[in-house]
mmCIF file of C-alpha atoms and ligand atoms in Angstrom:
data_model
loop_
_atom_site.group_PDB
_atom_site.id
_atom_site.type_symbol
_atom_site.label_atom_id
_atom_site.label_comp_id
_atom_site.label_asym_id
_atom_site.label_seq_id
_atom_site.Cartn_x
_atom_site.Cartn_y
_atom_site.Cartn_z
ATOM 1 C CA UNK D 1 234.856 -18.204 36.571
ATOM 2 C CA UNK D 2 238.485 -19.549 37.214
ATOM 3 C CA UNK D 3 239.591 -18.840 34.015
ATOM 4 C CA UNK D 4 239.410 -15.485 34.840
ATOM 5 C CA UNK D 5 242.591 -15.772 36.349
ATOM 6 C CA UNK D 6 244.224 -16.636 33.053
ATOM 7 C CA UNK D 7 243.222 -13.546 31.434
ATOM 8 C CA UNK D 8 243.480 -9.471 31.048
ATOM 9 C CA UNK D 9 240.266 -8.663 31.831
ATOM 10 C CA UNK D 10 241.269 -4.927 30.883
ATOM 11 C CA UNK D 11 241.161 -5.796 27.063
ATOM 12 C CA UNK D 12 237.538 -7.164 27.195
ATOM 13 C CA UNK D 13 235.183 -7.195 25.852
ATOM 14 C CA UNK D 14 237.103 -8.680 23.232
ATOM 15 C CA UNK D 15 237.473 -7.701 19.567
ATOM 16 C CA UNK D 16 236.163 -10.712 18.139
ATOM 17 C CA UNK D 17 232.505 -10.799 16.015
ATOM 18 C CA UNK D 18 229.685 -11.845 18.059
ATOM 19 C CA UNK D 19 229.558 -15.573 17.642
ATOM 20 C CA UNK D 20 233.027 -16.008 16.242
ATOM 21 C CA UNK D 21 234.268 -19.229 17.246
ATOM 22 C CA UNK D 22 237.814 -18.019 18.183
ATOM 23 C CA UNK D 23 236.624 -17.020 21.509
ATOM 24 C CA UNK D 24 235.177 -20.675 22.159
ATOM 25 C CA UNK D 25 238.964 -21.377 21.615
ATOM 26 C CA UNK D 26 239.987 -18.950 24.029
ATOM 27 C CA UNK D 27 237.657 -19.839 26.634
ATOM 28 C CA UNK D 28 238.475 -23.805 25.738
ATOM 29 C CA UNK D 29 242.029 -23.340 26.448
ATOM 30 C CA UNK D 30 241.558 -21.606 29.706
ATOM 31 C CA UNK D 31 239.730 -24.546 31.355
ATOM 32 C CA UNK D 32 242.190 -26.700 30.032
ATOM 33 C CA UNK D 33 245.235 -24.566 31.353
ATOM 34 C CA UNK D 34 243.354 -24.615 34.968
ATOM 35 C CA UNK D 35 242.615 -27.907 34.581
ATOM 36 C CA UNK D 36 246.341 -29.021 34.392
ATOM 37 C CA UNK D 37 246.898 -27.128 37.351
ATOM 38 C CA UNK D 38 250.485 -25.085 35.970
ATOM 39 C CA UNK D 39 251.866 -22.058 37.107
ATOM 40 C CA UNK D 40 250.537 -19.306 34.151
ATOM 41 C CA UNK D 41 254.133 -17.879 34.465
ATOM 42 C CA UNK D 42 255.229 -21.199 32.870
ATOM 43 C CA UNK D 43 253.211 -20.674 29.812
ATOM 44 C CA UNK D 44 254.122 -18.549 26.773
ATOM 45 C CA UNK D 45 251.650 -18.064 23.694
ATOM 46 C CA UNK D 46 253.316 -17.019 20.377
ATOM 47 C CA UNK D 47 250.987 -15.749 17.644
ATOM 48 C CA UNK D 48 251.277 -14.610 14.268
ATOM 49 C CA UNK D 49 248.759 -12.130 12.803
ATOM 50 C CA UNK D 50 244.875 -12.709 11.733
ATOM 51 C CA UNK D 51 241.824 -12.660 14.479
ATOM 52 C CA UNK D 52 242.784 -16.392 15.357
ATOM 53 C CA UNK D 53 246.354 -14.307 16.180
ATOM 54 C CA UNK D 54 244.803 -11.850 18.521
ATOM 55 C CA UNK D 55 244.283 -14.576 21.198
ATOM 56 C CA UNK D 56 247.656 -14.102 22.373
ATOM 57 C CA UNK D 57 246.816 -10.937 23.833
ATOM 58 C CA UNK D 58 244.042 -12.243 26.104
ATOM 59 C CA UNK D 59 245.602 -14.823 27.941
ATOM 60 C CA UNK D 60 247.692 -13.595 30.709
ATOM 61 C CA UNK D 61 250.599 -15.468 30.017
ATOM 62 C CA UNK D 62 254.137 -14.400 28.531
ATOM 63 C CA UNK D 63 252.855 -13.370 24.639
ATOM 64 C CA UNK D 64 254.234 -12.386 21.778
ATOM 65 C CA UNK D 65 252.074 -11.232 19.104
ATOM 66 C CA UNK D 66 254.419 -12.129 15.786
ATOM 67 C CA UNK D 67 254.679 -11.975 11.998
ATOM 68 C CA UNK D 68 251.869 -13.580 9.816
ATOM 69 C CA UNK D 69 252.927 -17.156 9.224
ATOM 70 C CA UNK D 70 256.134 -16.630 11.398
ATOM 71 C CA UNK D 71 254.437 -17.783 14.781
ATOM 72 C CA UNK D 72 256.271 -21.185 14.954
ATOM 73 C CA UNK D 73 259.709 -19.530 13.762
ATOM 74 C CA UNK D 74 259.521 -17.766 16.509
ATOM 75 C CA UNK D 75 258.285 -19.770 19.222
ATOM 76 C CA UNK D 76 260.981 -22.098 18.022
ATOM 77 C CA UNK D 77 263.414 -19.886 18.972
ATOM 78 C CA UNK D 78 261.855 -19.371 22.373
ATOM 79 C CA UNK D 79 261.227 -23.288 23.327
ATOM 80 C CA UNK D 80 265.356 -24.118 22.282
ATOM 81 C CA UNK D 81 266.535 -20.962 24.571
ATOM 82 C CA UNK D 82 264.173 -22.076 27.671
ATOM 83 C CA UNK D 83 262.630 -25.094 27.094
ATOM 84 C CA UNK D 84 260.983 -25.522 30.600
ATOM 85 C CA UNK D 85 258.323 -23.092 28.979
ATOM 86 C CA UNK D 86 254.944 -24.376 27.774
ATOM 87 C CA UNK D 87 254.839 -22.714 24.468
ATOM 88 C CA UNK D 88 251.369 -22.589 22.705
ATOM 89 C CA UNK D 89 251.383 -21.440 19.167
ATOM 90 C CA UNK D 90 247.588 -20.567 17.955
ATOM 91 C CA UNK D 91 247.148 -19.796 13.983
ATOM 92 C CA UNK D 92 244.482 -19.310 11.617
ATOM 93 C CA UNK D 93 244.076 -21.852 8.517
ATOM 94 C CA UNK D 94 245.816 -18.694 6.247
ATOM 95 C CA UNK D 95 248.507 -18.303 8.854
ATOM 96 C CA UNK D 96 249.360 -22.146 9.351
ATOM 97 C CA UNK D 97 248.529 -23.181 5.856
ATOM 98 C CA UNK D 98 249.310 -20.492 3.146
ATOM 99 C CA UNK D 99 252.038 -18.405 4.203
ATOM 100 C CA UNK D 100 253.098 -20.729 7.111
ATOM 101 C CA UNK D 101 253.208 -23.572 5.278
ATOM 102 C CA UNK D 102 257.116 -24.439 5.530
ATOM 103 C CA UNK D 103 257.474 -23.413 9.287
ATOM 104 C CA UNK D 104 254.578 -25.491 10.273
ATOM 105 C CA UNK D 105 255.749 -29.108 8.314
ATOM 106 C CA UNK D 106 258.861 -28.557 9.520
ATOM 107 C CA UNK D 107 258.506 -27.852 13.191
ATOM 108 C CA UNK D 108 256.509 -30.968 12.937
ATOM 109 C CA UNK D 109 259.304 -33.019 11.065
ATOM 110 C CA UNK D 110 261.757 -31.664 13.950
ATOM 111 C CA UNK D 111 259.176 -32.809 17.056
ATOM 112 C CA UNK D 112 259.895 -29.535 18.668
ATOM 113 C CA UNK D 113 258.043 -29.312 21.829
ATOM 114 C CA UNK D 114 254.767 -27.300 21.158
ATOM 115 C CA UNK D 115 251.415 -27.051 20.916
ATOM 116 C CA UNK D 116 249.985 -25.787 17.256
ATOM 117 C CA UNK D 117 245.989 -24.977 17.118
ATOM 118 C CA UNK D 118 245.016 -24.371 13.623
ATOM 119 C CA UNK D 119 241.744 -22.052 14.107
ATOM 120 C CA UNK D 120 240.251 -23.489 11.060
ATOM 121 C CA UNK D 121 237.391 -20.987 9.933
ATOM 122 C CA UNK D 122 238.111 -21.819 6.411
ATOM 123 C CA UNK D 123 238.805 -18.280 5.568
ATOM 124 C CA UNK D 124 240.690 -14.878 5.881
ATOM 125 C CA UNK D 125 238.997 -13.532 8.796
ATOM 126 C CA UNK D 126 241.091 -10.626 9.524
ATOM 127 C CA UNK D 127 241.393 -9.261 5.898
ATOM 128 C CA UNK D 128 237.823 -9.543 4.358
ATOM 129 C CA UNK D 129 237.303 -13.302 3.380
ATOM 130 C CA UNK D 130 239.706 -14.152 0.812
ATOM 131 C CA UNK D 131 239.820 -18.096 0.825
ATOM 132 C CA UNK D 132 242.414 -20.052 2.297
ATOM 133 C CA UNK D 133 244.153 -23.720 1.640
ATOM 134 C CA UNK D 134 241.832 -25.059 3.684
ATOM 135 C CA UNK D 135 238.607 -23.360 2.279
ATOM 136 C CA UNK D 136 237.754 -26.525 0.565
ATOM 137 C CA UNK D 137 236.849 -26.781 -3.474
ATOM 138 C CA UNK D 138 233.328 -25.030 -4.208
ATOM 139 C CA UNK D 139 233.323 -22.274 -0.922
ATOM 140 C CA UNK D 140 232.931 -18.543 -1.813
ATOM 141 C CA UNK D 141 235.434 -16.257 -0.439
ATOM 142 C CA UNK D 142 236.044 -12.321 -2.000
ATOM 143 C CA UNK D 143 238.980 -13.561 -4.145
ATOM 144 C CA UNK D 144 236.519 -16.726 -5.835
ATOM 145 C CA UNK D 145 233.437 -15.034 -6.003
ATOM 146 C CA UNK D 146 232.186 -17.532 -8.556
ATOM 147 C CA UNK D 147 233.429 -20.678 -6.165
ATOM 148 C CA UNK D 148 236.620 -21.599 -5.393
ATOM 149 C CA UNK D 149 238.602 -24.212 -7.503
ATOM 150 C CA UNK D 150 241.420 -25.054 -5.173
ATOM 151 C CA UNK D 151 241.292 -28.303 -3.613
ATOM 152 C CA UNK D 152 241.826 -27.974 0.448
ATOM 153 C CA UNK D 153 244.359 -29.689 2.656
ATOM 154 C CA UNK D 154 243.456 -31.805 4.841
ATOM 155 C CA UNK D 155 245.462 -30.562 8.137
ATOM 156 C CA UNK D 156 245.523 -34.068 10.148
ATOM 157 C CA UNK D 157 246.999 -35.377 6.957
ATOM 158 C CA UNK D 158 249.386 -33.290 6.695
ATOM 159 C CA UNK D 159 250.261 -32.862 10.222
ATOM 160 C CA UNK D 160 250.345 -37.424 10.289
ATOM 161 C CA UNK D 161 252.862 -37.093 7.125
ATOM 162 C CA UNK D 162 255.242 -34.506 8.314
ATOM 163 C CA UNK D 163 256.019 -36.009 11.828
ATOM 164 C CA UNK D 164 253.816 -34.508 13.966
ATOM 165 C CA UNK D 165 253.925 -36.647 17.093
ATOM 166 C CA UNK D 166 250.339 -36.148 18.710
ATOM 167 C CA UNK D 167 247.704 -34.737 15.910
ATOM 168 C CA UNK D 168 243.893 -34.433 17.085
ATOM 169 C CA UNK D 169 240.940 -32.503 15.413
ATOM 170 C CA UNK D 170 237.899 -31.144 17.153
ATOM 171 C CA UNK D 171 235.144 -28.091 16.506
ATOM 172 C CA UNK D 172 234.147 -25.177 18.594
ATOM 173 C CA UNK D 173 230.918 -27.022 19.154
ATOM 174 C CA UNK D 174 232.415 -29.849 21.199
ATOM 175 C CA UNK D 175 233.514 -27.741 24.137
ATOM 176 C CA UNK D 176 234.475 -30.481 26.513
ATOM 177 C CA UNK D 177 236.580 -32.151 23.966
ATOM 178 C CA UNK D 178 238.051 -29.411 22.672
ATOM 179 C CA UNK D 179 239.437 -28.495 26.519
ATOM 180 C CA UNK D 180 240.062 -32.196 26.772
ATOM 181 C CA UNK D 181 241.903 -32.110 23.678
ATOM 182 C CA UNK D 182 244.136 -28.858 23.934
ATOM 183 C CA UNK D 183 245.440 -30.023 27.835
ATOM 184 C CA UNK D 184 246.393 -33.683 26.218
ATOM 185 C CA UNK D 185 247.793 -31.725 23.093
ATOM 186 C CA UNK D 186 250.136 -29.215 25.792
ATOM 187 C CA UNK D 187 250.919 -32.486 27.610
ATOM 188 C CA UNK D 188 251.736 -34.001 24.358
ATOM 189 C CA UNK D 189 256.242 -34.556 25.050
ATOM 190 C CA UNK D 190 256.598 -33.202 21.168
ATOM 191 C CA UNK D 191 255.288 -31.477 18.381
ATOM 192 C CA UNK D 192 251.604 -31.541 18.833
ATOM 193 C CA UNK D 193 249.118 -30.283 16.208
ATOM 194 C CA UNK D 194 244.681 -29.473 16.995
ATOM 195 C CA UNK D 195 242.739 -28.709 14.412
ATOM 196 C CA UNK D 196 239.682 -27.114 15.506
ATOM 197 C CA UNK D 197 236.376 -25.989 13.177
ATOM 198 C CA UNK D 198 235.842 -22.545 14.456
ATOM 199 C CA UNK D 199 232.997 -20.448 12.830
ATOM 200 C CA UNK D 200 233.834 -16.846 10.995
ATOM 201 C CA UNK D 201 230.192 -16.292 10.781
ATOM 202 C CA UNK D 202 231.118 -12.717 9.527
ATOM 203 C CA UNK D 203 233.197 -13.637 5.969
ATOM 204 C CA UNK D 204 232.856 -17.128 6.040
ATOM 205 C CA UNK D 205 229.438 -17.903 6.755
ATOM 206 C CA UNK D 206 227.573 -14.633 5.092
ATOM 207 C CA UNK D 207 229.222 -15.507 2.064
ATOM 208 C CA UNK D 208 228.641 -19.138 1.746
ATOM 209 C CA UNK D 209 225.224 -19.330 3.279
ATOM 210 C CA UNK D 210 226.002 -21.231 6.273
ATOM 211 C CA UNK D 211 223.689 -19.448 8.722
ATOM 212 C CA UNK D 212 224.584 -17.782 11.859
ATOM 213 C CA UNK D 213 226.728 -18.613 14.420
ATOM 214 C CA UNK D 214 224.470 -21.139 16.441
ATOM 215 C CA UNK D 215 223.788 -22.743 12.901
ATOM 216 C CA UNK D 216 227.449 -23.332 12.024
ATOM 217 C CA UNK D 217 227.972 -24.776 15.425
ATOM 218 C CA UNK D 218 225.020 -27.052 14.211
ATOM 219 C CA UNK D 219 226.747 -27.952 11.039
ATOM 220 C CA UNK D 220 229.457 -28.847 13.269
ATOM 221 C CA UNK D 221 227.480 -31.382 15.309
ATOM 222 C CA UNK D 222 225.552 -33.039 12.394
ATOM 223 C CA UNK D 223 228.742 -32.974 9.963
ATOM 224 C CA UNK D 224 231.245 -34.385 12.139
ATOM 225 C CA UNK D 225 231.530 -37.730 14.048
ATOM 226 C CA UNK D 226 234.220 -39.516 16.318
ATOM 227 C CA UNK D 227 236.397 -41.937 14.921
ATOM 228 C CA UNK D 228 235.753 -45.166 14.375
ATOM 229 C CA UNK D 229 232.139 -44.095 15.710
ATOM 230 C CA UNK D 230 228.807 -45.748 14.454
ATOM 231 C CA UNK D 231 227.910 -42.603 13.131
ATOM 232 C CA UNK D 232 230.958 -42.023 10.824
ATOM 233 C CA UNK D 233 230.544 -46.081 9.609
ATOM 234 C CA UNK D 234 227.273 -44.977 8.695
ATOM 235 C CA UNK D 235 227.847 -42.135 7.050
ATOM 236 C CA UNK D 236 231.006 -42.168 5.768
ATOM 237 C CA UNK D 237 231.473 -38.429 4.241
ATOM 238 C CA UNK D 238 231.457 -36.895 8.006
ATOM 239 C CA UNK D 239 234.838 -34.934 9.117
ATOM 240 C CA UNK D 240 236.780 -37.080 12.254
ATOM 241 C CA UNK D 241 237.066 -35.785 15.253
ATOM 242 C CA UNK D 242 239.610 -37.115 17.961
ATOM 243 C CA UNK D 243 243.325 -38.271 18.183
ATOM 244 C CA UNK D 244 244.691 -39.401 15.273
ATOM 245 C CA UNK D 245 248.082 -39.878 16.187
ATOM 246 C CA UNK D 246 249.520 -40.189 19.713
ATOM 247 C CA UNK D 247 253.380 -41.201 19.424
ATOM 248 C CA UNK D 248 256.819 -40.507 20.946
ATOM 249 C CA UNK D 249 259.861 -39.709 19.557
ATOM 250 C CA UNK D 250 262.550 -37.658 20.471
ATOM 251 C CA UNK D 251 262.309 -34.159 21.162
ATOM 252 C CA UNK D 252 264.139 -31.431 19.661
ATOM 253 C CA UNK D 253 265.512 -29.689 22.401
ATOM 254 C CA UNK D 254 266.528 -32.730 24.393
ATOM 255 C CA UNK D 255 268.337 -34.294 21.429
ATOM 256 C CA UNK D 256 269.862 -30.760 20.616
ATOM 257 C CA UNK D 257 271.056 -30.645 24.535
ATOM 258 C CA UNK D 258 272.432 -33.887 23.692
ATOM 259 C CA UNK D 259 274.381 -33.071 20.817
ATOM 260 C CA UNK D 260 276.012 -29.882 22.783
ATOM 261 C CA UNK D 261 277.264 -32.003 25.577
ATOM 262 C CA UNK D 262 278.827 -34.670 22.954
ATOM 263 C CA UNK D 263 280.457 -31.938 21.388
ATOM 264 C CA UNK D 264 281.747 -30.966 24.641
ATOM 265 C CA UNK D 265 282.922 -34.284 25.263
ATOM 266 C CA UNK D 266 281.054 -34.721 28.279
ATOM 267 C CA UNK L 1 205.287 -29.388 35.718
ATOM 268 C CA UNK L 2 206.437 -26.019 35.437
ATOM 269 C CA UNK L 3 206.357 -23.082 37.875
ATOM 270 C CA UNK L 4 208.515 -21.119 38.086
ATOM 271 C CA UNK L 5 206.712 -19.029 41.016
ATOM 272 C CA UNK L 6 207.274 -21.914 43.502
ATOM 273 C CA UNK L 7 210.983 -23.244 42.257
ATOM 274 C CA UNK L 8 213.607 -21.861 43.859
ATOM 275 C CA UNK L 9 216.697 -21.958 41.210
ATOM 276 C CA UNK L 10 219.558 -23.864 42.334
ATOM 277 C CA UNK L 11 221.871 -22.316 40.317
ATOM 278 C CA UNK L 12 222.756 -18.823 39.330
ATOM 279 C CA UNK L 13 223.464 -17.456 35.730
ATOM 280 C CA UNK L 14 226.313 -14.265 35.862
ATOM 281 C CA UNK L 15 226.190 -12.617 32.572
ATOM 282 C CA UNK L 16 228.995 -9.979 32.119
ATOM 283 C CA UNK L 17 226.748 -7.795 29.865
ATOM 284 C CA UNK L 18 229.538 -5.250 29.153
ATOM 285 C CA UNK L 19 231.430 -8.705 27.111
ATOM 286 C CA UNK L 20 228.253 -10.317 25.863
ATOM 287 C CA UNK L 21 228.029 -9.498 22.026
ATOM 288 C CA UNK L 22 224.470 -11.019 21.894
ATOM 289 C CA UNK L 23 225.587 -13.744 19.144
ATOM 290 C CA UNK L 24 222.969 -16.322 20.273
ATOM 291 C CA UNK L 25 224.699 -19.586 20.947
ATOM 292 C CA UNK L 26 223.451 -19.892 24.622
ATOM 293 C CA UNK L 27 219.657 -19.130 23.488
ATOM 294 C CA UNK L 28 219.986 -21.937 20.659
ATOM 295 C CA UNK L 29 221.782 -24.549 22.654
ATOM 296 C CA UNK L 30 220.204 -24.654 25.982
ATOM 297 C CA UNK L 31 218.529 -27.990 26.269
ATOM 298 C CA UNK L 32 216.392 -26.157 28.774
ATOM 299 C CA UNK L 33 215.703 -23.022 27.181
ATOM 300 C CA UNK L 34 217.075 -20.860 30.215
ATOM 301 C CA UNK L 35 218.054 -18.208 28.324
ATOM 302 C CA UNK L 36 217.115 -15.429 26.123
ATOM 303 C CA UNK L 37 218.141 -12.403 24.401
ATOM 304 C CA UNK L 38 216.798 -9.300 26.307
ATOM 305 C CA UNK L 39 215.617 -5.950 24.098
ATOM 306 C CA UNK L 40 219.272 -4.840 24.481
ATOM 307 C CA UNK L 41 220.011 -8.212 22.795
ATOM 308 C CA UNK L 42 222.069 -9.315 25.419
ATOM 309 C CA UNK L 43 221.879 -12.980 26.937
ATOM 310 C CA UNK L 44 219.932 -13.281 29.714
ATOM 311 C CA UNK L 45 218.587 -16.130 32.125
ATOM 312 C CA UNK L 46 214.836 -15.620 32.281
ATOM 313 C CA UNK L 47 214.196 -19.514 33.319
ATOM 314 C CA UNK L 48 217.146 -20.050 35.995
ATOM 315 C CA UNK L 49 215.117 -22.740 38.069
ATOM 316 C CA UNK L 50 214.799 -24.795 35.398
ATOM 317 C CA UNK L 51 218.566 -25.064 34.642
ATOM 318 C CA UNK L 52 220.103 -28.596 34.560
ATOM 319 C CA UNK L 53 223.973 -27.729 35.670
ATOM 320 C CA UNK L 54 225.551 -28.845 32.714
ATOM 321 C CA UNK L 55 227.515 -25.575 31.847
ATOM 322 C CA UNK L 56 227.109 -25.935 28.339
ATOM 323 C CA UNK L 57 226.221 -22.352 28.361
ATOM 324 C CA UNK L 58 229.342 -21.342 29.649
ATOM 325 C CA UNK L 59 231.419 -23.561 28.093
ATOM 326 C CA UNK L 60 230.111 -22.023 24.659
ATOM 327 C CA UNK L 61 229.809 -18.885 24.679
ATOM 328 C CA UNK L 62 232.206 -16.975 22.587
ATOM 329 C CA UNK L 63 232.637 -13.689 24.986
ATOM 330 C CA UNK L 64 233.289 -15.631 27.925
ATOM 331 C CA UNK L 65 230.205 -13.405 29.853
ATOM 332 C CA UNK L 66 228.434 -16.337 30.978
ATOM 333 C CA UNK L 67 229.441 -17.840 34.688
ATOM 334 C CA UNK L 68 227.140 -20.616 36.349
ATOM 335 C CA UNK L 69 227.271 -20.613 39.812
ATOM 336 C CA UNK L 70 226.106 -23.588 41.725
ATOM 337 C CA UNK L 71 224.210 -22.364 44.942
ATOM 338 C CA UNK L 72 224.472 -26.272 45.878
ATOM 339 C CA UNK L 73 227.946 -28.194 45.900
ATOM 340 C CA UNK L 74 226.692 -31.167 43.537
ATOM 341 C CA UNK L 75 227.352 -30.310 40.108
ATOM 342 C CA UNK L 76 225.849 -32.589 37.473
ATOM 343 C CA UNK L 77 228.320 -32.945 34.245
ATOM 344 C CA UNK L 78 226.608 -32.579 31.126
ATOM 345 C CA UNK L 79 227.609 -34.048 27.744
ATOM 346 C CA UNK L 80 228.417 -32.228 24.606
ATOM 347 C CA UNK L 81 225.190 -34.128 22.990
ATOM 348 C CA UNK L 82 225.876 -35.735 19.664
HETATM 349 C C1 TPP W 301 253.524 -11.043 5.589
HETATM 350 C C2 TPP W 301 252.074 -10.699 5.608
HETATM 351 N N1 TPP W 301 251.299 -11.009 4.552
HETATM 352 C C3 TPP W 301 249.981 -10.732 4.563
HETATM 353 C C4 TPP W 301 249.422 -10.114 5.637
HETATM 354 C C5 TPP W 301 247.943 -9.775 5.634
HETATM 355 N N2 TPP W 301 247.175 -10.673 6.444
HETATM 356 C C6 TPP W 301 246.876 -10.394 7.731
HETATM 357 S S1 TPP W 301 245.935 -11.560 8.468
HETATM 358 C C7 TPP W 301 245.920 -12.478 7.033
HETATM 359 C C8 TPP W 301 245.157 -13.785 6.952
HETATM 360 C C9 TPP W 301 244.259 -14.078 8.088
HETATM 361 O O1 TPP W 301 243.630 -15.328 7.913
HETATM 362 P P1 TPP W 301 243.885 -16.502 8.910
HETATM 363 O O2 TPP W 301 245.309 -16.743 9.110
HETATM 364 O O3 TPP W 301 243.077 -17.653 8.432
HETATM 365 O O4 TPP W 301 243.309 -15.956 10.293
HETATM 366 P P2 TPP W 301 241.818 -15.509 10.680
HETATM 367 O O5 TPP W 301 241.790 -14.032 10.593
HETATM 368 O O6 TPP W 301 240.886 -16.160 9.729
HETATM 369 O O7 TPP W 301 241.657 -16.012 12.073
HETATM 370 C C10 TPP W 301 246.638 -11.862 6.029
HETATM 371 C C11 TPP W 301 246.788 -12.400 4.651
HETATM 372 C C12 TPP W 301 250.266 -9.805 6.743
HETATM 373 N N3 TPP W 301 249.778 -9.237 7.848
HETATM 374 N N4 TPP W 301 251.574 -10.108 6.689
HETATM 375 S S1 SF4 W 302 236.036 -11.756 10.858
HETATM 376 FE FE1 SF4 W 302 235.546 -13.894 11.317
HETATM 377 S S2 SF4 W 302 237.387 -14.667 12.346
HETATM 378 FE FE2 SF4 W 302 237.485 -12.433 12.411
HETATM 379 S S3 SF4 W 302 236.568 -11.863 14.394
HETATM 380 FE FE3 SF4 W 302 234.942 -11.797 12.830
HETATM 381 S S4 SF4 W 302 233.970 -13.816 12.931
HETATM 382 FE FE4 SF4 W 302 235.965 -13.979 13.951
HETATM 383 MG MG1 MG W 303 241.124 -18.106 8.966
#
């Protein structure tokens, strides 16, 4: 497989669940990074902390393996001081969401150069399955053991509203898209945000019933549709998948470069 | 028509069994039911001549342990089947 290029083989097999749909990420974003055809040395993955987090130490890239919720700080800081990097910033719903919440609206408000996956597993993997903002009203998690009464966010949304400048959604189930969808989202000349369903069969699906692994990716299939598709007139209730927004406006970095050389008077 | 004595597979499934965590997803989503889960419970292709090309396999699987090599050059793309 190419994509074994991208990646240190010496950490697999990987510490991912069997079935977990983080590792459908992974291999995803692989094929799309071979697929574009760039230099590994000119990509750099910043990660916070969760099992959505632990990506960054499989690719074979520059990494740094961050503070929950703190990934985009960070990779901000990275992207402003050499912004000829690629920087990919992967995060669990807790991480992006919850604790993340500020960081992640406003990198998007700035249109920073980046590319944000939200691993959306609708859970706390990493931590034992307490439920997240985008858990949804009604799920089971440890800390709502009689059914959760929070109302979810819905991450396109939010993404649209803040300023994100490309903002797709896709599941684990839809490999081609999802490859399809990451390299557009890296090409993306801002702040670019993919929500992707990826199964926690372990403390997501035990605890709300949803079946193994192959029968969340199912759930993914039948409970999803393309936009503006046939299937999602039909049946309007089913989650969009695709691009949602697709925009430009300035980027961060070139407008800060811009304000240094006014200030020099150049 | 199915014998698999007298098809020779034109493809070839590599299954990195040290990585492959057994979770299923190739056995369920084969549309040609190539694959199954041996008494180790790791994936294995017991039906190789029968397999259409389309990598969904591969694509899928969570542990990255599953590699289709093409003995021939064509390579039919599949879909992700809605
Ligand atoms: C500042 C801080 N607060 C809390 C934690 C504990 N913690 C680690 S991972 C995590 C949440 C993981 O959930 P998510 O971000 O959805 O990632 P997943 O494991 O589901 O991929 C939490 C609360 C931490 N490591 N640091
Ligand atoms: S706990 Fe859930 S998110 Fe974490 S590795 Fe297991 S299946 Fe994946
Ligand atoms: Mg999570």
């Amino acid at each position: 497989m190419p994509a074994r290029d991208y990646i240190r083989e010496r950490f697999f097999p990987h510490m991912w669940c069997p079935g977990c749909g983080h590792g459908i990420v992974l291999n995803a974003l692989l094929r799309a990074v071979e697929a574009l055809g760039l230099d590994k040395k000119n990509f750099v993955m910043v990660s916070g902390i969760g099992c959505s987090a632990r990506i960054s130490g499989y690719v074979d890239f520059h990494s740094m393996h961050t503070l929950h919720g703190r990934a985009l700080a960070f990779a901000t800081g990275i992207k402003i001081s050499k912004p000829e990097l690629n920087v990919i910033v992967p995060m669990g719903d807790g991480d992006a969401m919850a604790i993340g919440g500020n960081h992640f609206i406003h990198a998007a408000r700035r249109n920073i150069e980046m590319t944000a996956i939200v691993m959306n597993n609708r859970i706390y993997g990493m931590t034992g399955g307490q439920f997240s903002p985008l858990s949804g009203y009604g799920t089971m998690g440890t800390t709502a053991p009689y059914g959760n009464i929070d109302h979810g966010f819905n991450t396109v949304d939010l993404a649209s509203s803040a300023g994100a400048t490309f903002v797709a959604r896709t599941t684990t189930y839809h490999a081609r898209e999802l490859a399809d969808f990451i390299g557009q989202a890296i090409s993306h000349p801002g702040f670019s945000v993919l929500e992707v369903l990826s199964q926690c069969p372990t403390q997501f699906g035990r605890r709300n019933k949803a079946g193994d692994a192959p029968e969340m990716l199912e759930s993914y299939r039948t409970g999803t549709a393309r936009i503006d598709s046939k299937k999602k007139r039909e049946n309007p209730d089913l989650i969009e998948r695709g691009i949602f927004v697709q925009k430009e406006l300035p980027e961060y970095c070139r407008e800060y470069e811009r304000i240094i050389s006014k200030a020099r008077g150049e | 028509m199915k014998n698999s004595e007298t098809k020779t597979a034109a493809r070839e499934h590599h299954i990195e069994r040290a990585w492959c965590k057994g979770c299923g997803i190739c056995v369920h989503f084969c549309p040609k039911q190539v694959h199954k889960l041996d008494e180790e419970g790791k994936a294995c292709a017991v039906r190789p001549e029968d397999c259409i090309g389309c990598r969904l396999c591969e694509l899928r699987c969570p542990d990255l342990a599953i590699e289709v090599i093409d003995r021939q050059a064509a390579d039919r793309q599949g879909k992700d089947h809605e």
